[in-house]
Amino acid sequence: MPFMAPYVRPYISPKERAENRARWIRIGYWTAVTIPAAIALMMFGYSDQAPAWLREITVKLDALFGFPVLGLIKAIAA
């Protein structure tokens, strides 16, 4: 049976760890802010107070993904 060397994890410098941590925090913040803002804008797009161009874009964009925002609105209204 051939000799197998033990697995040695690659060295990651403290600077690289800090950069990776900052990158993940930035992604988390971006996700936590952008996704709810987009959903709120889509929900406003379904209201009668939204301009006609925004209603048209909202319906087309929501249809592209299978109407998840419209389903959310119906679930909230029920």
Tab-separated table of N, CA, C and O in Angstrom:
chain	number	residue	atom	x	y	z
A	1	MET	N	0.842	-1.166	0.000
A	1	MET	CA	0.000	0.000	0.000
A	1	MET	C	0.899	1.244	0.000
A	1	MET	O	1.785	1.368	0.839
A	2	PRO	N	0.654	2.155	-0.958
A	2	PRO	CA	1.519	3.336	-1.042
A	2	PRO	C	1.269	4.290	0.126
A	2	PRO	O	0.190	4.336	0.701
A	3	PHE	N	2.294	5.021	0.441
A	3	PHE	CA	2.209	5.996	1.538
A	3	PHE	C	1.439	7.221	1.075
A	3	PHE	O	1.706	7.768	0.012
A	4	MET	N	0.455	7.632	1.865
A	4	MET	CA	-0.320	8.831	1.547
A	4	MET	C	0.041	9.919	2.558
A	4	MET	O	-0.056	9.706	3.763
A	5	ALA	N	0.415	11.057	2.042
A	5	ALA	CA	0.781	12.172	2.913
A	5	ALA	C	-0.492	12.743	3.538
A	5	ALA	O	-1.562	12.740	2.918
A	6	PRO	N	-0.404	13.211	4.763
A	6	PRO	CA	-1.590	13.813	5.395
A	6	PRO	C	-1.976	15.106	4.688
A	6	PRO	O	-1.132	15.788	4.106
A	7	TYR	N	-3.252	15.415	4.765
A	7	TYR	CA	-3.759	16.646	4.141
A	7	TYR	C	-3.294	17.842	4.965
A	7	TYR	O	-3.508	17.917	6.163
A	8	VAL	N	-2.674	18.768	4.302
A	8	VAL	CA	-2.211	19.988	4.957
A	8	VAL	C	-3.005	21.143	4.361
A	8	VAL	O	-2.975	21.367	3.143
A	9	ARG	N	-3.724	21.857	5.229
A	9	ARG	CA	-4.513	22.986	4.746
A	9	ARG	C	-3.598	24.101	4.269
A	9	ARG	O	-2.554	24.342	4.866
A	10	PRO	N	-3.980	24.763	3.196
A	10	PRO	CA	-3.129	25.850	2.698
A	10	PRO	C	-3.104	27.008	3.701
A	10	PRO	O	-4.082	27.270	4.395
A	11	TYR	N	-1.991	27.694	3.751
A	11	TYR	CA	-1.846	28.826	4.660
A	11	TYR	C	-2.606	30.021	4.111
A	11	TYR	O	-2.480	30.380	2.934
A	12	ILE	N	-3.409	30.629	4.962
A	12	ILE	CA	-4.131	31.846	4.598
A	12	ILE	C	-3.670	32.933	5.557
A	12	ILE	O	-3.824	32.818	6.774
A	13	SER	N	-3.111	33.977	5.000
A	13	SER	CA	-2.551	35.046	5.821
A	13	SER	C	-3.666	35.814	6.529
A	13	SER	O	-4.823	35.813	6.079
A	14	PRO	N	-3.340	36.472	7.631
A	14	PRO	CA	-4.356	37.277	8.322
A	14	PRO	C	-4.951	38.368	7.431
A	14	PRO	O	-6.136	38.669	7.523
A	15	LYS	N	-4.130	38.940	6.558
A	15	LYS	CA	-4.641	39.964	5.638
A	15	LYS	C	-5.678	39.364	4.694
A	15	LYS	O	-6.737	39.951	4.448
A	16	GLU	N	-5.378	38.186	4.163
A	16	GLU	CA	-6.319	37.531	3.252
A	16	GLU	C	-7.603	37.127	3.980
A	16	GLU	O	-8.697	37.243	3.431
A	17	ARG	N	-7.488	36.667	5.231
A	17	ARG	CA	-8.677	36.342	6.025
A	17	ARG	C	-9.554	37.577	6.226
A	17	ARG	O	-10.772	37.511	6.101
A	18	ALA	N	-8.929	38.712	6.536
A	18	ALA	CA	-9.675	39.954	6.731
A	18	ALA	C	-10.355	40.393	5.435
A	18	ALA	O	-11.509	40.856	5.455
A	19	GLU	N	-9.662	40.248	4.306
A	19	GLU	CA	-10.262	40.614	3.022
A	19	GLU	C	-11.451	39.711	2.699
A	19	GLU	O	-12.482	40.191	2.218
A	20	ASN	N	-11.314	38.415	2.957
A	20	ASN	CA	-12.421	37.488	2.703
A	20	ASN	C	-13.609	37.797	3.605
A	20	ASN	O	-14.758	37.780	3.164
A	21	ARG	N	-13.329	38.075	4.877
A	21	ARG	CA	-14.399	38.405	5.819
A	21	ARG	C	-15.119	39.684	5.387
A	21	ARG	O	-16.345	39.759	5.381
A	22	ALA	N	-14.363	40.701	4.977
A	22	ALA	CA	-14.954	41.958	4.504
A	22	ALA	C	-15.795	41.733	3.254
A	22	ALA	O	-16.865	42.328	3.101
A	23	ARG	N	-15.327	40.856	2.376
A	23	ARG	CA	-16.088	40.557	1.154
A	23	ARG	C	-17.423	39.900	1.488
A	23	ARG	O	-18.464	40.276	0.945
A	24	TRP	N	-17.416	38.939	2.421
A	24	TRP	CA	-18.661	38.267	2.792
A	24	TRP	C	-19.615	39.214	3.516
A	24	TRP	O	-20.828	39.145	3.317
A	25	ILE	N	-19.093	40.097	4.340
A	25	ILE	CA	-19.947	41.075	5.014
A	25	ILE	C	-20.568	42.023	3.995
A	25	ILE	O	-21.751	42.349	4.075
A	26	ARG	N	-19.780	42.455	3.024
A	26	ARG	CA	-20.300	43.341	1.985
A	26	ARG	C	-21.399	42.653	1.176
A	26	ARG	O	-22.439	43.249	0.889
A	27	ILE	N	-21.204	41.394	0.842
A	27	ILE	CA	-22.238	40.634	0.118
A	27	ILE	C	-23.491	40.501	0.972
A	27	ILE	O	-24.613	40.655	0.483
A	28	GLY	N	-23.323	40.252	2.264
A	28	GLY	CA	-24.475	40.119	3.158
A	28	GLY	C	-25.261	41.409	3.275
A	28	GLY	O	-26.497	41.409	3.225
A	29	TYR	N	-24.555	42.527	3.447
A	29	TYR	CA	-25.245	43.815	3.520
A	29	TYR	C	-25.970	44.128	2.226
A	29	TYR	O	-27.105	44.598	2.228
A	30	TRP	N	-25.312	43.897	1.109
A	30	TRP	CA	-25.918	44.176	-0.191
A	30	TRP	C	-27.199	43.359	-0.371
A	30	TRP	O	-28.212	43.869	-0.825
A	31	THR	N	-27.136	42.090	0.006
A	31	THR	CA	-28.305	41.215	-0.119
A	31	THR	C	-29.420	41.645	0.819
A	31	THR	O	-30.589	41.669	0.437
A	32	ALA	N	-29.063	42.010	2.044
A	32	ALA	CA	-30.067	42.386	3.038
A	32	ALA	C	-30.775	43.689	2.687
A	32	ALA	O	-31.906	43.909	3.110
A	33	VAL	N	-30.150	44.547	1.916
A	33	VAL	CA	-30.758	45.826	1.560
A	33	VAL	C	-31.425	45.766	0.188
A	33	VAL	O	-32.546	46.246	0.011
A	34	THR	N	-30.766	45.182	-0.783
A	34	THR	CA	-31.243	45.234	-2.164
A	34	THR	C	-32.479	44.383	-2.403
A	34	THR	O	-33.430	44.833	-3.046
A	35	ILE	N	-32.497	43.167	-1.907
A	35	ILE	CA	-33.621	42.272	-2.175
A	35	ILE	C	-34.928	42.800	-1.566
A	35	ILE	O	-35.943	42.878	-2.261
A	36	PRO	N	-34.960	43.199	-0.282
A	36	PRO	CA	-36.211	43.768	0.239
A	36	PRO	C	-36.627	45.051	-0.478
A	36	PRO	O	-37.827	45.279	-0.688
A	37	ALA	N	-35.662	45.888	-0.877
A	37	ALA	CA	-36.008	47.111	-1.605
A	37	ALA	C	-36.620	46.781	-2.964
A	37	ALA	O	-37.590	47.424	-3.381
A	38	ALA	N	-36.090	45.794	-3.628
A	38	ALA	CA	-36.643	45.390	-4.930
A	38	ALA	C	-38.052	44.831	-4.766
A	38	ALA	O	-38.942	45.123	-5.577
A	39	ILE	N	-38.275	44.039	-3.733
A	39	ILE	CA	-39.616	43.486	-3.499
A	39	ILE	C	-40.601	44.602	-3.167
A	39	ILE	O	-41.734	44.614	-3.654
A	40	ALA	N	-40.177	45.573	-2.351
A	40	ALA	CA	-41.053	46.698	-2.021
A	40	ALA	C	-41.398	47.509	-3.269
A	40	ALA	O	-42.554	47.925	-3.444
A	41	LEU	N	-40.424	47.727	-4.134
A	41	LEU	CA	-40.692	48.446	-5.378
A	41	LEU	C	-41.650	47.662	-6.262
A	41	LEU	O	-42.562	48.240	-6.863
A	42	MET	N	-41.477	46.350	-6.324
A	42	MET	CA	-42.388	45.522	-7.119
A	42	MET	C	-43.805	45.563	-6.533
A	42	MET	O	-44.782	45.623	-7.270
A	43	MET	N	-43.917	45.527	-5.215
A	43	MET	CA	-45.242	45.575	-4.597
A	43	MET	C	-45.902	46.928	-4.865
A	43	MET	O	-47.098	46.994	-5.102
A	44	PHE	N	-45.114	48.006	-4.834
A	44	PHE	CA	-45.658	49.317	-5.174
A	44	PHE	C	-46.077	49.353	-6.640
A	44	PHE	O	-47.069	49.993	-6.985
A	45	GLY	N	-45.343	48.662	-7.488
A	45	GLY	CA	-45.678	48.622	-8.909
A	45	GLY	C	-47.039	48.005	-9.185
A	45	GLY	O	-47.662	48.302	-10.192
A	46	TYR	N	-47.522	47.153	-8.292
A	46	TYR	CA	-48.847	46.561	-8.458
A	46	TYR	C	-49.960	47.464	-7.929
A	46	TYR	O	-51.126	47.192	-8.139
A	47	SER	N	-49.611	48.539	-7.227
A	47	SER	CA	-50.650	49.402	-6.672
A	47	SER	C	-51.201	50.336	-7.748
A	47	SER	O	-50.573	50.573	-8.779
A	48	ASP	N	-52.366	50.885	-7.483
A	48	ASP	CA	-52.963	51.807	-8.444
A	48	ASP	C	-52.334	53.201	-8.354
A	48	ASP	O	-52.620	54.057	-9.180
A	49	GLN	N	-51.471	53.429	-7.390
A	49	GLN	CA	-50.799	54.720	-7.261
A	49	GLN	C	-49.521	54.792	-8.093
A	49	GLN	O	-48.966	55.872	-8.280
A	50	ALA	N	-49.069	53.666	-8.585
A	50	ALA	CA	-47.838	53.631	-9.384
A	50	ALA	C	-48.121	54.172	-10.780
A	50	ALA	O	-49.224	54.020	-11.309
A	51	PRO	N	-47.132	54.793	-11.410
A	51	PRO	CA	-47.315	55.248	-12.790
A	51	PRO	C	-47.498	54.049	-13.731
A	51	PRO	O	-47.075	52.932	-13.428
A	52	ALA	N	-48.110	54.299	-14.856
A	52	ALA	CA	-48.437	53.222	-15.794
A	52	ALA	C	-47.180	52.484	-16.271
A	52	ALA	O	-47.186	51.262	-16.396
A	53	TRP	N	-46.096	53.210	-16.525
A	53	TRP	CA	-44.878	52.562	-17.013
A	53	TRP	C	-44.308	51.611	-15.969
A	53	TRP	O	-43.802	50.552	-16.311
A	54	LEU	N	-44.428	51.977	-14.685
A	54	LEU	CA	-43.917	51.103	-13.640
A	54	LEU	C	-44.808	49.867	-13.486
A	54	LEU	O	-44.308	48.769	-13.256
A	55	ARG	N	-46.113	50.041	-13.640
A	55	ARG	CA	-47.018	48.877	-13.581
A	55	ARG	C	-46.710	47.890	-14.689
A	55	ARG	O	-46.676	46.683	-14.471
A	56	GLU	N	-46.468	48.404	-15.901
A	56	GLU	CA	-46.162	47.520	-17.030
A	56	GLU	C	-44.849	46.765	-16.797
A	56	GLU	O	-44.777	45.556	-17.019
A	57	ILE	N	-43.829	47.480	-16.354
A	57	ILE	CA	-42.540	46.838	-16.087
A	57	ILE	C	-42.680	45.807	-14.973
A	57	ILE	O	-42.113	44.712	-15.042
A	58	THR	N	-43.451	46.142	-13.936
A	58	THR	CA	-43.632	45.235	-12.807
A	58	THR	C	-44.291	43.936	-13.238
A	58	THR	O	-43.842	42.853	-12.869
A	59	VAL	N	-45.336	44.034	-14.009
A	59	VAL	CA	-46.045	42.829	-14.453
A	59	VAL	C	-45.148	41.979	-15.345
A	59	VAL	O	-45.080	40.750	-15.186
A	60	LYS	N	-44.421	42.600	-16.263
A	60	LYS	CA	-43.535	41.839	-17.151
A	60	LYS	C	-42.397	41.174	-16.378
A	60	LYS	O	-42.071	40.018	-16.618
A	61	LEU	N	-41.810	41.908	-15.443
A	61	LEU	CA	-40.709	41.362	-14.662
A	61	LEU	C	-41.193	40.256	-13.727
A	61	LEU	O	-40.543	39.225	-13.579
A	62	ASP	N	-42.351	40.445	-13.129
A	62	ASP	CA	-42.895	39.422	-12.238
A	62	ASP	C	-43.293	38.173	-13.026
A	62	ASP	O	-43.107	37.050	-12.559
A	63	ALA	N	-43.803	38.356	-14.227
A	63	ALA	CA	-44.167	37.211	-15.070
A	63	ALA	C	-42.922	36.419	-15.475
A	63	ALA	O	-42.983	35.194	-15.616
A	64	LEU	N	-41.822	37.108	-15.632
A	64	LEU	CA	-40.575	36.448	-16.004
A	64	LEU	C	-40.157	35.413	-14.952
A	64	LEU	O	-39.608	34.372	-15.282
A	65	PHE	N	-40.448	35.687	-13.687
A	65	PHE	CA	-40.081	34.783	-12.600
A	65	PHE	C	-41.240	33.939	-12.097
A	65	PHE	O	-41.126	33.272	-11.072
A	66	GLY	N	-42.384	33.983	-12.750
A	66	GLY	CA	-43.512	33.139	-12.359
A	66	GLY	C	-44.423	33.773	-11.322
A	66	GLY	O	-45.048	33.073	-10.536
A	67	PHE	N	-44.505	35.079	-11.286
A	67	PHE	CA	-45.382	35.857	-10.406
A	67	PHE	C	-45.157	35.606	-8.911
A	67	PHE	O	-46.118	35.423	-8.165
A	68	PRO	N	-43.911	35.628	-8.420
A	68	PRO	CA	-43.714	35.440	-6.971
A	68	PRO	C	-44.198	36.635	-6.151
A	68	PRO	O	-44.705	36.464	-5.049
A	69	VAL	N	-44.060	37.866	-6.695
A	69	VAL	CA	-44.490	39.046	-5.938
A	69	VAL	C	-46.009	39.104	-5.867
A	69	VAL	O	-46.577	39.417	-4.821
A	70	LEU	N	-46.661	38.786	-6.946
A	70	LEU	CA	-48.125	38.768	-6.931
A	70	LEU	C	-48.637	37.717	-5.951
A	70	LEU	O	-49.603	37.948	-5.209
A	71	GLY	N	-47.990	36.580	-5.902
A	71	GLY	CA	-48.354	35.549	-4.917
A	71	GLY	C	-48.138	36.029	-3.492
A	71	GLY	O	-48.934	35.744	-2.597
A	72	LEU	N	-47.050	36.782	-3.271
A	72	LEU	CA	-46.793	37.340	-1.938
A	72	LEU	C	-47.866	38.355	-1.562
A	72	LEU	O	-48.344	38.362	-0.420
A	73	ILE	N	-48.253	39.178	-2.506
A	73	ILE	CA	-49.309	40.171	-2.245
A	73	ILE	C	-50.614	39.466	-1.910
A	73	ILE	O	-51.327	39.852	-0.972
A	74	LYS	N	-50.963	38.432	-2.659
A	74	LYS	CA	-52.195	37.680	-2.378
A	74	LYS	C	-52.143	37.006	-1.022
A	74	LYS	O	-53.148	36.938	-0.318
A	75	ALA	N	-50.980	36.490	-0.643
A	75	ALA	CA	-50.844	35.831	0.657
A	75	ALA	C	-50.983	36.828	1.796
A	75	ALA	O	-51.585	36.531	2.831
A	76	ILE	N	-50.454	38.031	1.616
A	76	ILE	CA	-50.576	39.068	2.643
A	76	ILE	C	-52.025	39.534	2.750
A	76	ILE	O	-52.539	39.773	3.851
A	77	ALA	N	-52.705	39.648	1.616
A	77	ALA	CA	-54.083	40.154	1.600
A	77	ALA	C	-55.073	39.139	2.160
A	77	ALA	O	-56.142	39.501	2.645
A	78	ALA	N	-54.727	37.851	2.123
A	78	ALA	CA	-55.659	36.826	2.573
A	78	ALA	C	-55.742	36.722	4.077
A	78	ALA	O	-55.086	37.195	4.862
